[in-house]
mmCIF file of C-alpha atoms (C1' of nucleotides) in Angstrom:
data_model
loop_
_atom_site.group_PDB
_atom_site.id
_atom_site.type_symbol
_atom_site.label_atom_id
_atom_site.label_comp_id
_atom_site.label_asym_id
_atom_site.label_seq_id
_atom_site.Cartn_x
_atom_site.Cartn_y
_atom_site.Cartn_z
ATOM 1 C CA MET A 233 0.000 0.000 0.000
ATOM 2 C CA ILE A 234 2.773 2.426 0.919
ATOM 3 C CA SER A 235 4.637 1.648 -2.281
ATOM 4 C CA ASP A 236 1.426 2.112 -4.250
ATOM 5 C CA ARG A 237 1.207 5.581 -2.772
ATOM 6 C CA HIS A 238 4.740 6.467 -3.730
ATOM 7 C CA PHE A 239 4.081 5.125 -7.210
ATOM 8 C CA PHE A 240 0.922 7.214 -7.402
ATOM 9 C CA THR A 241 2.547 10.477 -6.371
ATOM 10 C CA GLU A 242 5.683 10.029 -8.436
ATOM 11 C CA LYS A 243 3.823 9.045 -11.600
ATOM 12 C CA LEU A 244 1.473 11.960 -11.173
ATOM 13 C CA LEU A 245 4.292 14.496 -10.876
ATOM 14 C CA GLU A 246 6.106 12.851 -13.765
ATOM 15 C CA TRP A 247 2.991 13.048 -15.907
ATOM 16 C CA ASN A 248 2.659 16.723 -15.049
ATOM 17 C CA ARG A 249 6.244 17.513 -15.988
ATOM 18 C CA ASP A 250 6.400 15.439 -19.171
ATOM 19 C CA THR A 251 2.921 15.186 -20.618
ATOM 20 C CA ASN A 252 0.581 17.768 -19.157
ATOM 21 C CA THR A 253 -0.216 20.450 -21.688
ATOM 22 C CA ARG A 254 -3.250 21.956 -19.986
ATOM 23 C CA SER A 255 -2.787 25.701 -19.899
ATOM 24 C CA MET A 256 -4.820 28.192 -17.942
ATOM 25 C CA PRO A 257 -4.457 31.929 -17.534
ATOM 26 C CA TRP A 258 -3.690 31.768 -13.842
ATOM 27 C CA LYS A 259 -1.329 28.798 -13.915
ATOM 28 C CA GLY A 260 1.901 29.663 -12.148
ATOM 29 C CA GLU A 261 0.228 32.736 -10.707
ATOM 30 C CA LYS A 262 1.675 33.758 -7.341
ATOM 31 C CA ASN A 263 -0.494 36.754 -6.541
ATOM 32 C CA PRO A 264 -2.899 35.469 -3.840
ATOM 33 C CA TYR A 265 -5.583 37.940 -4.888
ATOM 34 C CA LYS A 266 -5.604 36.618 -8.432
ATOM 35 C CA ILE A 267 -5.490 33.012 -7.262
ATOM 36 C CA TRP A 268 -8.376 33.654 -4.899
ATOM 37 C CA LEU A 269 -10.464 35.370 -7.584
ATOM 38 C CA SER A 270 -9.917 32.540 -10.039
ATOM 39 C CA GLU A 271 -10.776 29.905 -7.449
ATOM 40 C CA ILE A 272 -14.022 31.611 -6.476
ATOM 41 C CA ILE A 273 -15.054 31.989 -10.093
ATOM 42 C CA LEU A 274 -14.174 28.376 -10.869
ATOM 43 C CA GLN A 275 -16.201 26.835 -8.054
ATOM 44 C CA GLN A 276 -18.590 24.435 -9.809
ATOM 45 C CA THR A 277 -17.788 26.231 -13.033
ATOM 46 C CA ARG A 278 -15.966 25.082 -16.149
ATOM 47 C CA VAL A 279 -12.735 26.841 -17.009
ATOM 48 C CA GLU A 280 -14.032 27.906 -20.439
ATOM 49 C CA GLN A 281 -17.074 29.475 -18.822
ATOM 50 C CA GLY A 282 -15.228 31.259 -16.024
ATOM 51 C CA TRP A 283 -12.210 32.498 -17.980
ATOM 52 C CA PRO A 284 -13.763 35.621 -19.528
ATOM 53 C CA TYR A 285 -15.295 36.582 -16.198
ATOM 54 C CA TYR A 286 -11.916 36.280 -14.502
ATOM 55 C CA GLU A 287 -10.295 38.562 -17.047
ATOM 56 C CA ARG A 288 -13.061 41.133 -16.707
ATOM 57 C CA PHE A 289 -12.779 41.148 -12.920
ATOM 58 C CA ILE A 290 -9.005 41.553 -12.999
ATOM 59 C CA GLN A 291 -9.374 44.358 -15.524
ATOM 60 C CA HIS A 292 -11.950 46.213 -13.431
ATOM 61 C CA TYR A 293 -10.420 45.432 -10.062
ATOM 62 C CA PRO A 294 -6.639 44.906 -10.299
ATOM 63 C CA THR A 295 -6.293 44.815 -6.510
ATOM 64 C CA VAL A 296 -8.354 43.552 -3.632
ATOM 65 C CA LYS A 297 -8.730 47.120 -2.379
ATOM 66 C CA LYS A 298 -10.271 48.178 -5.670
ATOM 67 C CA LEU A 299 -12.726 45.312 -5.439
ATOM 68 C CA ALA A 300 -13.574 46.118 -1.825
ATOM 69 C CA ALA A 301 -14.287 49.728 -2.765
ATOM 70 C CA ALA A 302 -16.529 48.897 -5.721
ATOM 71 C CA PRO A 303 -20.292 49.510 -5.552
ATOM 72 C CA ASP A 304 -22.205 46.253 -4.952
ATOM 73 C CA GLU A 305 -24.380 46.704 -8.001
ATOM 74 C CA GLU A 306 -21.428 47.149 -10.325
ATOM 75 C CA VAL A 307 -19.870 43.916 -9.058
ATOM 76 C CA PHE A 308 -23.086 41.923 -9.366
ATOM 77 C CA ARG A 309 -23.500 43.249 -12.852
ATOM 78 C CA LEU A 310 -20.051 41.872 -13.751
ATOM 79 C CA TRP A 311 -20.998 38.524 -12.224
ATOM 80 C CA GLN A 312 -24.310 38.401 -14.080
ATOM 81 C CA GLY A 313 -24.832 35.130 -15.957
ATOM 82 C CA LEU A 314 -22.202 33.154 -14.042
ATOM 83 C CA GLY A 315 -24.624 31.596 -11.537
ATOM 84 C CA TYR A 316 -24.340 30.721 -7.854
ATOM 85 C CA TYR A 317 -24.710 34.375 -6.950
ATOM 86 C CA ALA A 318 -23.913 33.843 -3.278
ATOM 87 C CA ARG A 319 -20.325 33.475 -4.468
ATOM 88 C CA CYS A 320 -20.366 37.083 -5.623
ATOM 89 C CA LYS A 321 -21.875 38.323 -2.388
ATOM 90 C CA ASN A 322 -19.338 36.391 -0.312
ATOM 91 C CA MET A 323 -16.461 37.460 -2.550
ATOM 92 C CA LEU A 324 -17.321 41.084 -1.959
ATOM 93 C CA ALA A 325 -17.573 40.480 1.783
ATOM 94 C CA ALA A 326 -14.184 38.726 1.766
ATOM 95 C CA ALA A 327 -12.570 41.574 -0.164
ATOM 96 C CA ARG A 328 -13.796 43.935 2.535
ATOM 97 C CA GLN A 329 -12.608 41.573 5.282
ATOM 98 C CA ILE A 330 -9.149 41.580 3.743
ATOM 99 C CA THR A 331 -9.137 45.334 3.357
ATOM 100 C CA ASN A 332 -10.455 46.100 6.823
ATOM 101 C CA ILE A 333 -9.070 43.326 9.018
ATOM 102 C CA HIS A 334 -5.866 42.480 7.150
ATOM 103 C CA GLU A 335 -5.158 46.006 5.888
ATOM 104 C CA GLY A 336 -5.389 44.948 2.272
ATOM 105 C CA LYS A 337 -2.736 42.258 2.567
ATOM 106 C CA PHE A 338 -3.986 38.782 1.714
ATOM 107 C CA PRO A 339 -3.627 36.527 4.794
ATOM 108 C CA ASP A 340 -0.907 33.884 4.459
ATOM 109 C CA GLN A 341 -2.068 31.303 7.010
ATOM 110 C CA TYR A 342 -4.551 28.537 6.259
ATOM 111 C CA ASP A 343 -6.885 29.291 9.156
ATOM 112 C CA GLN A 344 -7.027 32.981 8.317
ATOM 113 C CA ILE A 345 -7.621 32.225 4.642
ATOM 114 C CA LYS A 346 -10.412 29.774 5.419
ATOM 115 C CA ALA A 347 -12.041 32.304 7.761
ATOM 116 C CA LEU A 348 -12.795 34.526 4.770
ATOM 117 C CA LYS A 349 -16.356 34.488 3.402
ATOM 118 C CA GLY A 350 -16.893 32.040 0.578
ATOM 119 C CA ILE A 351 -13.657 30.172 1.228
ATOM 120 C CA GLY A 352 -14.100 26.547 2.292
ATOM 121 C CA PRO A 353 -11.586 23.731 2.635
ATOM 122 C CA TYR A 354 -10.924 23.416 -1.102
ATOM 123 C CA THR A 355 -10.296 27.087 -1.841
ATOM 124 C CA ALA A 356 -8.274 27.578 1.333
ATOM 125 C CA ALA A 357 -6.005 24.656 0.382
ATOM 126 C CA ALA A 358 -5.662 25.938 -3.177
ATOM 127 C CA ILE A 359 -4.638 29.438 -2.099
ATOM 128 C CA ALA A 360 -2.419 28.159 0.723
ATOM 129 C CA SER A 361 -0.518 25.839 -1.614
ATOM 130 C CA PHE A 362 -0.402 27.895 -4.829
ATOM 131 C CA ALA A 363 0.366 31.269 -3.275
ATOM 132 C CA PHE A 364 2.249 30.334 -0.115
ATOM 133 C CA HIS A 365 3.470 26.745 -0.704
ATOM 134 C CA LEU A 366 1.835 25.551 2.489
ATOM 135 C CA PRO A 367 1.298 21.766 2.737
ATOM 136 C CA TYR A 368 -2.472 21.505 2.210
ATOM 137 C CA ALA A 369 -3.975 19.009 -0.235
ATOM 138 C CA VAL A 370 -6.870 20.153 -2.394
ATOM 139 C CA LEU A 371 -9.989 18.008 -2.551
ATOM 140 C CA ASP A 372 -12.231 18.852 -5.486
ATOM 141 C CA GLY A 373 -14.311 16.807 -7.921
ATOM 142 C CA ASN A 374 -11.188 15.791 -9.854
ATOM 143 C CA VAL A 375 -9.329 14.596 -6.764
ATOM 144 C CA PHE A 376 -12.304 12.589 -5.481
ATOM 145 C CA ARG A 377 -12.558 10.830 -8.822
ATOM 146 C CA VAL A 378 -8.845 10.078 -9.249
ATOM 147 C CA LEU A 379 -8.448 8.754 -5.707
ATOM 148 C CA ALA A 380 -11.687 6.746 -5.734
ATOM 149 C CA ARG A 381 -10.657 4.984 -8.934
ATOM 150 C CA TYR A 382 -6.972 4.450 -8.281
ATOM 151 C CA PHE A 383 -7.463 3.138 -4.735
ATOM 152 C CA GLY A 384 -10.826 1.504 -5.442
ATOM 153 C CA ILE A 385 -12.688 3.394 -2.724
ATOM 154 C CA ASP A 386 -16.457 3.045 -2.857
ATOM 155 C CA THR A 387 -17.312 5.202 0.136
ATOM 156 C CA PRO A 388 -19.765 7.807 -1.193
ATOM 157 C CA ILE A 389 -17.921 11.066 -1.781
ATOM 158 C CA ASP A 390 -20.977 13.079 -0.719
ATOM 159 C CA SER A 391 -21.109 11.456 2.719
ATOM 160 C CA THR A 392 -19.385 12.778 5.810
ATOM 161 C CA ALA A 393 -17.429 9.549 6.205
ATOM 162 C CA GLY A 394 -16.339 9.745 2.578
ATOM 163 C CA LYS A 395 -15.174 13.339 2.836
ATOM 164 C CA LYS A 396 -13.118 12.493 5.890
ATOM 165 C CA GLN A 397 -11.631 9.358 4.348
ATOM 166 C CA PHE A 398 -10.658 11.082 1.098
ATOM 167 C CA ASP A 399 -9.352 14.112 2.925
ATOM 168 C CA THR A 400 -7.089 11.979 5.100
ATOM 169 C CA LEU A 401 -5.807 10.054 2.096
ATOM 170 C CA ALA A 402 -5.245 13.202 0.025
ATOM 171 C CA GLN A 403 -3.287 14.782 2.840
ATOM 172 C CA GLU A 404 -1.132 11.646 3.242
ATOM 173 C CA LEU A 405 -0.350 11.561 -0.458
ATOM 174 C CA LEU A 406 0.724 15.186 -0.583
ATOM 175 C CA PRO A 407 4.470 15.701 -0.965
ATOM 176 C CA LYS A 408 4.783 18.390 1.680
ATOM 177 C CA THR A 409 7.510 20.401 -0.001
ATOM 178 C CA HIS A 410 5.846 20.373 -3.438
ATOM 179 C CA SER A 411 2.216 21.052 -2.571
ATOM 180 C CA ALA A 412 1.588 23.529 -5.366
ATOM 181 C CA GLU A 413 2.958 21.285 -8.084
ATOM 182 C CA TYR A 414 1.195 18.215 -6.728
ATOM 183 C CA ASN A 415 -2.179 19.907 -6.317
ATOM 184 C CA GLN A 416 -1.961 21.295 -9.821
ATOM 185 C CA SER A 417 -0.967 17.884 -11.162
ATOM 186 C CA ILE A 418 -3.791 15.860 -9.656
ATOM 187 C CA MET A 419 -6.480 18.315 -10.722
ATOM 188 C CA ASP A 420 -5.154 18.554 -14.262
ATOM 189 C CA PHE A 421 -4.827 14.780 -14.366
ATOM 190 C CA GLY A 422 -8.457 14.380 -13.358
ATOM 191 C CA ALA A 423 -9.555 16.888 -15.954
ATOM 192 C CA VAL A 424 -7.429 15.586 -18.833
ATOM 193 C CA VAL A 425 -6.886 11.834 -18.279
ATOM 194 C CA CYS A 426 -9.101 10.475 -15.510
ATOM 195 C CA LYS A 427 -12.195 12.221 -16.873
ATOM 196 C CA PRO A 428 -15.721 11.499 -15.568
ATOM 197 C CA GLN A 429 -16.804 9.848 -18.826
ATOM 198 C CA GLN A 430 -14.567 7.842 -21.105
ATOM 199 C CA PRO A 431 -11.309 8.357 -19.254
ATOM 200 C CA SER A 432 -8.119 7.786 -21.247
ATOM 201 C CA CYS A 433 -7.087 4.599 -19.474
ATOM 202 C CA ASP A 434 -5.057 3.426 -22.488
ATOM 203 C CA ASP A 435 -2.643 6.314 -22.074
ATOM 204 C CA CYS A 436 -2.799 6.424 -18.292
ATOM 205 C CA PRO A 437 0.554 6.234 -16.485
ATOM 206 C CA LEU A 438 -1.248 4.958 -13.377
ATOM 207 C CA ARG A 439 -3.233 2.115 -14.904
ATOM 208 C CA LYS A 440 -0.752 -0.572 -13.796
ATOM 209 C CA LYS A 441 -1.847 -0.117 -10.202
ATOM 210 C CA CYS A 442 -5.304 1.387 -10.665
ATOM 211 C CA VAL A 443 -7.905 -0.715 -8.840
ATOM 212 C CA ALA A 444 -10.833 0.562 -10.887
ATOM 213 C CA HIS A 445 -9.012 -0.197 -14.131
ATOM 214 C CA HIS A 446 -8.190 -3.754 -13.113
ATOM 215 C CA GLN A 447 -11.634 -4.511 -11.692
ATOM 216 C CA GLN A 448 -13.710 -2.782 -14.365
ATOM 217 C CA LEU A 449 -15.039 -0.255 -11.889
ATOM 218 C CA ILE A 450 -14.288 2.874 -13.897
ATOM 219 C CA SER A 451 -17.917 3.693 -14.585
ATOM 220 C CA LEU A 452 -18.941 2.865 -11.000
ATOM 221 C CA LEU A 453 -16.468 5.122 -9.211
ATOM 222 C CA PRO A 454 -16.659 7.528 -7.557
ATOM 223 C CA VAL A 455 -19.900 6.654 -5.739
ATOM 224 C CA LYS A 456 -22.468 9.334 -5.045
ATOM 225 C CA THR A 457 -25.608 8.723 -3.033
ATOM 226 C CA LYS A 458 -27.683 11.815 -3.319
ATOM 227 C CA LYS A 459 -30.078 12.099 -6.190
ATOM 228 C CA LEU A 460 -31.595 15.471 -6.704
ATOM 229 C CA GLN A 461 -35.250 15.997 -7.334
ATOM 230 C CA ILE A 462 -36.234 18.807 -9.594
ATOM 231 C CA LYS A 463 -39.123 21.071 -8.691
ATOM 232 C CA LYS A 464 -41.256 22.859 -11.241
ATOM 233 C CA ARG A 465 -42.046 26.518 -10.631
ATOM 234 C CA TYR A 466 -44.181 28.978 -12.528
ATOM 235 C CA PHE A 467 -43.158 32.623 -12.600
ATOM 236 C CA ASN A 468 -45.517 35.224 -14.039
ATOM 237 C CA TYR A 469 -43.695 38.508 -14.485
ATOM 238 C CA LEU A 470 -45.558 41.769 -14.835
ATOM 239 C CA LEU A 471 -43.690 44.381 -16.837
ATOM 240 C CA LEU A 472 -45.561 47.267 -15.379
ATOM 241 C CA HIS A 473 -44.840 50.460 -17.290
ATOM 242 C CA TYR A 474 -45.527 53.881 -15.850
ATOM 243 C CA GLY A 475 -44.489 56.453 -18.409
ATOM 244 C CA ASN A 476 -40.900 55.663 -19.321
ATOM 245 C CA ASP A 477 -40.359 53.821 -16.057
ATOM 246 C CA ILE A 478 -40.792 50.219 -15.025
ATOM 247 C CA PHE A 479 -41.048 48.457 -11.664
ATOM 248 C CA ILE A 480 -38.260 46.169 -10.493
ATOM 249 C CA ARG A 481 -36.973 44.807 -7.194
ATOM 250 C CA LYS A 482 -33.932 43.046 -5.832
ATOM 251 C CA ARG A 483 -34.421 39.424 -4.859
ATOM 252 C CA THR A 484 -33.533 38.699 -1.246
ATOM 253 C CA GLY A 485 -33.960 35.810 1.161
ATOM 254 C CA ASN A 486 -32.876 32.241 0.649
ATOM 255 C CA ASP A 487 -34.446 31.606 -2.719
ATOM 256 C CA ILE A 488 -32.722 31.428 -6.083
ATOM 257 C CA TRP A 489 -31.141 34.449 -7.761
ATOM 258 C CA GLN A 490 -30.171 36.143 -4.518
ATOM 259 C CA ASN A 491 -29.210 39.778 -5.121
ATOM 260 C CA LEU A 492 -30.349 39.777 -8.739
ATOM 261 C CA HIS A 493 -33.247 41.919 -9.901
ATOM 262 C CA GLU A 494 -36.592 41.024 -11.386
ATOM 263 C CA PHE A 495 -39.914 42.496 -12.436
ATOM 264 C CA ILE A 496 -43.152 42.172 -10.475
ATOM 265 C CA LEU A 497 -43.455 38.482 -9.713
ATOM 266 C CA ILE A 498 -46.620 36.478 -9.278
ATOM 267 C CA GLU A 499 -45.648 32.876 -8.664
ATOM 268 C CA THR A 500 -48.358 30.291 -9.206
ATOM 269 C CA PRO A 501 -48.441 26.572 -8.344
ATOM 270 C CA GLY A 502 -49.078 25.639 -11.962
ATOM 271 C CA PRO A 503 -49.259 27.187 -15.436
ATOM 272 C CA SER A 504 -51.563 30.208 -15.613
ATOM 273 C CA ASP A 505 -52.691 32.170 -18.641
ATOM 274 C CA ALA A 506 -52.640 35.940 -18.632
ATOM 275 C CA ALA A 507 -56.389 36.208 -18.057
ATOM 276 C CA THR A 508 -56.191 34.066 -14.924
ATOM 277 C CA ILE A 509 -53.334 36.167 -13.613
ATOM 278 C CA GLN A 510 -55.255 39.377 -14.225
ATOM 279 C CA SER A 511 -58.226 38.142 -12.228
ATOM 280 C CA SER A 512 -56.152 36.747 -9.355
ATOM 281 C CA PRO A 513 -56.288 38.257 -5.859
ATOM 282 C CA THR A 514 -52.523 38.912 -6.001
ATOM 283 C CA PHE A 515 -52.926 40.966 -9.136
ATOM 284 C CA LYS A 516 -55.696 42.974 -7.497
ATOM 285 C CA THR A 517 -53.469 43.571 -4.489
ATOM 286 C CA ILE A 518 -50.846 44.992 -6.809
ATOM 287 C CA LEU A 519 -52.982 47.242 -8.972
ATOM 288 C CA GLY A 520 -56.045 47.805 -6.798
ATOM 289 C CA ASN A 521 -58.587 49.624 -8.905
ATOM 290 C CA ILE A 522 -56.056 51.389 -11.073
ATOM 291 C CA PRO A 523 -56.985 51.005 -14.732
ATOM 292 C CA PHE A 524 -54.370 49.329 -16.894
ATOM 293 C CA GLU A 525 -53.751 48.528 -20.510
ATOM 294 C CA LEU A 526 -52.522 45.090 -21.554
ATOM 295 C CA GLU A 527 -49.617 45.586 -23.959
ATOM 296 C CA GLY A 528 -48.716 42.009 -24.627
ATOM 297 C CA VAL A 529 -48.028 38.522 -23.308
ATOM 298 C CA SER A 530 -44.911 36.525 -24.048
ATOM 299 C CA ALA A 531 -44.773 32.906 -25.011
ATOM 300 C CA PRO A 532 -43.871 30.677 -22.077
ATOM 301 C CA LEU A 533 -40.109 30.436 -21.476
ATOM 302 C CA LYS A 534 -38.346 27.584 -19.740
ATOM 303 C CA GLN A 535 -35.089 27.644 -17.823
ATOM 304 C CA GLN A 536 -33.459 24.575 -16.317
ATOM 305 C CA LEU A 537 -31.627 25.108 -13.040
ATOM 306 C CA THR A 538 -29.899 22.426 -11.022
ATOM 307 C CA HIS A 539 -32.842 21.815 -8.692
ATOM 308 C CA GLN A 540 -35.666 23.587 -10.425
ATOM 309 C CA THR A 541 -37.342 24.018 -13.769
ATOM 310 C CA ILE A 542 -38.576 27.574 -14.074
ATOM 311 C CA HIS A 543 -41.454 28.244 -16.424
ATOM 312 C CA SER A 544 -41.918 31.934 -16.910
ATOM 313 C CA GLN A 545 -44.105 34.243 -18.902
ATOM 314 C CA PHE A 546 -43.949 38.000 -19.201
ATOM 315 C CA ILE A 547 -47.069 40.131 -19.176
ATOM 316 C CA SER A 548 -46.588 43.695 -20.301
ATOM 317 C CA LEU A 549 -48.934 46.325 -18.862
ATOM 318 C CA SER A 550 -49.084 50.058 -18.644
ATOM 319 C CA VAL A 551 -50.750 52.381 -16.177
ATOM 320 C CA LYS A 552 -51.292 56.140 -16.129
ATOM 321 C CA GLN A 553 -51.698 56.241 -12.374
ATOM 322 C CA ARG A 554 -48.846 55.187 -10.110
ATOM 323 C CA PRO A 555 -49.597 52.141 -7.946
ATOM 324 C CA ASP A 556 -48.156 51.949 -4.432
ATOM 325 C CA LEU A 557 -45.715 49.030 -4.413
ATOM 326 C CA PRO A 558 -43.452 49.278 -1.378
ATOM 327 C CA ASP A 559 -41.311 46.258 -2.335
ATOM 328 C CA TYR A 560 -40.570 47.544 -5.807
ATOM 329 C CA THR A 561 -38.716 50.523 -7.202
ATOM 330 C CA LEU A 562 -39.539 52.490 -10.301
ATOM 331 C CA VAL A 563 -36.594 52.821 -12.649
ATOM 332 C CA PRO A 564 -36.249 54.309 -16.130
ATOM 333 C CA ARG A 565 -36.450 51.609 -18.771
ATOM 334 C CA ASN A 566 -33.241 52.793 -20.371
ATOM 335 C CA SER A 567 -31.338 52.303 -17.110
ATOM 336 C CA LEU A 568 -32.090 48.590 -16.784
ATOM 337 C CA HIS A 569 -28.535 47.910 -17.922
ATOM 338 C CA LYS A 570 -27.272 49.049 -14.538
ATOM 339 C CA TYR A 571 -28.896 46.123 -12.764
ATOM 340 C CA ALA A 572 -28.041 42.436 -12.708
ATOM 341 C CA PHE A 573 -30.808 40.087 -13.840
ATOM 342 C CA PRO A 574 -31.126 36.297 -14.035
ATOM 343 C CA LYS A 575 -30.606 34.595 -17.369
ATOM 344 C CA THR A 576 -34.318 34.090 -17.964
ATOM 345 C CA ILE A 577 -34.958 37.810 -17.819
ATOM 346 C CA THR A 578 -31.988 38.954 -19.896
ATOM 347 C CA ALA A 579 -32.919 36.348 -22.505
ATOM 348 C CA PHE A 580 -36.453 37.657 -22.639
ATOM 349 C CA LEU A 581 -35.357 41.277 -22.873
ATOM 350 C CA GLU A 582 -32.875 40.524 -25.627
ATOM 351 C CA SER A 583 -35.361 38.509 -27.622
ATOM 352 C CA HIS A 584 -37.697 41.489 -27.542
ATOM 353 C CA HIS A 585 -34.951 43.924 -28.481
ATOM 354 C CA LEU A 586 -35.450 45.811 -25.270
ATOM 355 C CA GLN A 587 -32.574 48.027 -24.326
ATOM 356 C CA LEU A 588 -30.402 46.326 -21.751
ATOM 357 C CA PHE A 589 -26.807 46.892 -22.659
ATOM 358 C "C1'" DA B 1315 -26.372 15.347 7.830
ATOM 359 C "C1'" DA B 1316 -29.069 17.079 4.233
ATOM 360 C "C1'" DC B 1317 -30.103 20.523 1.207
ATOM 361 C "C1'" DA B 1318 -29.946 24.641 -1.806
ATOM 362 C "C1'" DC B 1319 -27.590 27.171 -5.032
ATOM 363 C "C1'" DG B 1320 -27.003 28.705 -11.875
ATOM 364 C "C1'" DG B 1321 -25.606 28.070 -15.978
ATOM 365 C "C1'" DG B 1322 -23.327 25.563 -19.615
ATOM 366 C "C1'" DG B 1323 -21.586 21.555 -22.050
ATOM 367 C "C1'" DG B 1324 -21.041 16.516 -23.138
ATOM 368 C "C1'" DC B 1325 -23.333 12.430 -24.437
ATOM 369 C "C1'" DG C 441 -32.715 13.652 -19.824
ATOM 370 C "C1'" DC C 442 -28.782 13.005 -16.791
ATOM 371 C "C1'" DC C 443 -24.194 14.009 -15.190
ATOM 372 C "C1'" DC C 444 -20.494 17.021 -14.161
ATOM 373 C "C1'" DC C 445 -17.973 21.240 -13.363
ATOM 374 C "C1'" DA C 446 -10.952 23.909 -9.504
ATOM 375 C "C1'" DG C 447 -17.580 23.891 -3.610
ATOM 376 C "C1'" DT C 448 -19.732 26.703 0.154
ATOM 377 C "C1'" DG C 449 -23.228 28.215 3.397
ATOM 378 C "C1'" DT C 450 -27.394 27.307 5.778
ATOM 379 C "C1'" DT C 451 -30.766 24.660 8.296
#
DNA sequence: AACACGGGGGC
DNA sequence: GCCCCAGTGTT
């Protein structure tokens, strides 16, 4: 077992030096701010998807102090479309933690790094090893997969026991004086060779001692237990025009699209046509007895999220008398570009050639 | 310990 | 349609 571990680590580093051609904009980066930014953006996000966002953020905010001083709305607008919006909120909070508590200097100890908002065990280990060469092993989707297959571990990776087992193993495998190189190697290896589907076992330098390869377990490892159930939700958006203005609000609470904006929302348990919406009690609460003109109704739009399928339709109305809507703000239609919206809404606006950018 | 959180891409 | 992606915070 011990020799298998030496074999594993040595072959991995050798593969990285001789064969690995994966290039990324932040590879070899030593600036902890840039490493941190890239890691936050890449959480649960493909490199190709996150790359342009990373470059835009670095361009707008070359230092953590610049980011900390930026207006929230401007930052959310830059994050728009990337998903998992709590990351953006936490990133901003962390930037301000660093500026206020650490005087703008990125902390260089694991515990201090992990204490920052939005930084968990993975990101803390990544920053600690890449920026400061501290001996912390990263544990991300790639590492779980590589370890589960090579060592033939069938403990579910989404269980507490599994996390602990893999974490212990990963930490034991880490060559303490080469943490950055090793962490980079195992993640690249998982992404390039030991891929989720159709891994390149024929070219794999580890296959000689890979348990999954020998026992035909490649497609069965790693094991995950949780299966997600997808809820259906029906969003009816009122585009309520008052002169050149329109009503929007910022989404708060624990629901989806935290901190993004939206129009007047009437959520219904099932599909509703525009006529049903207009005669609903909620609609009456919104408009009272104010006369309105129906401008148009969109076709139903569908957006697939990880845990939800959102069916939405947009109902355009105009009023000549201003309704009292304490939760909503009235903004000029041509200033909508200043606010961050979820994909469903930007897609709708673009398809109707409404000014957004 | 279980669950929620976006959007995109591969098959 | 299902799985995965340089995971974290909340309940």
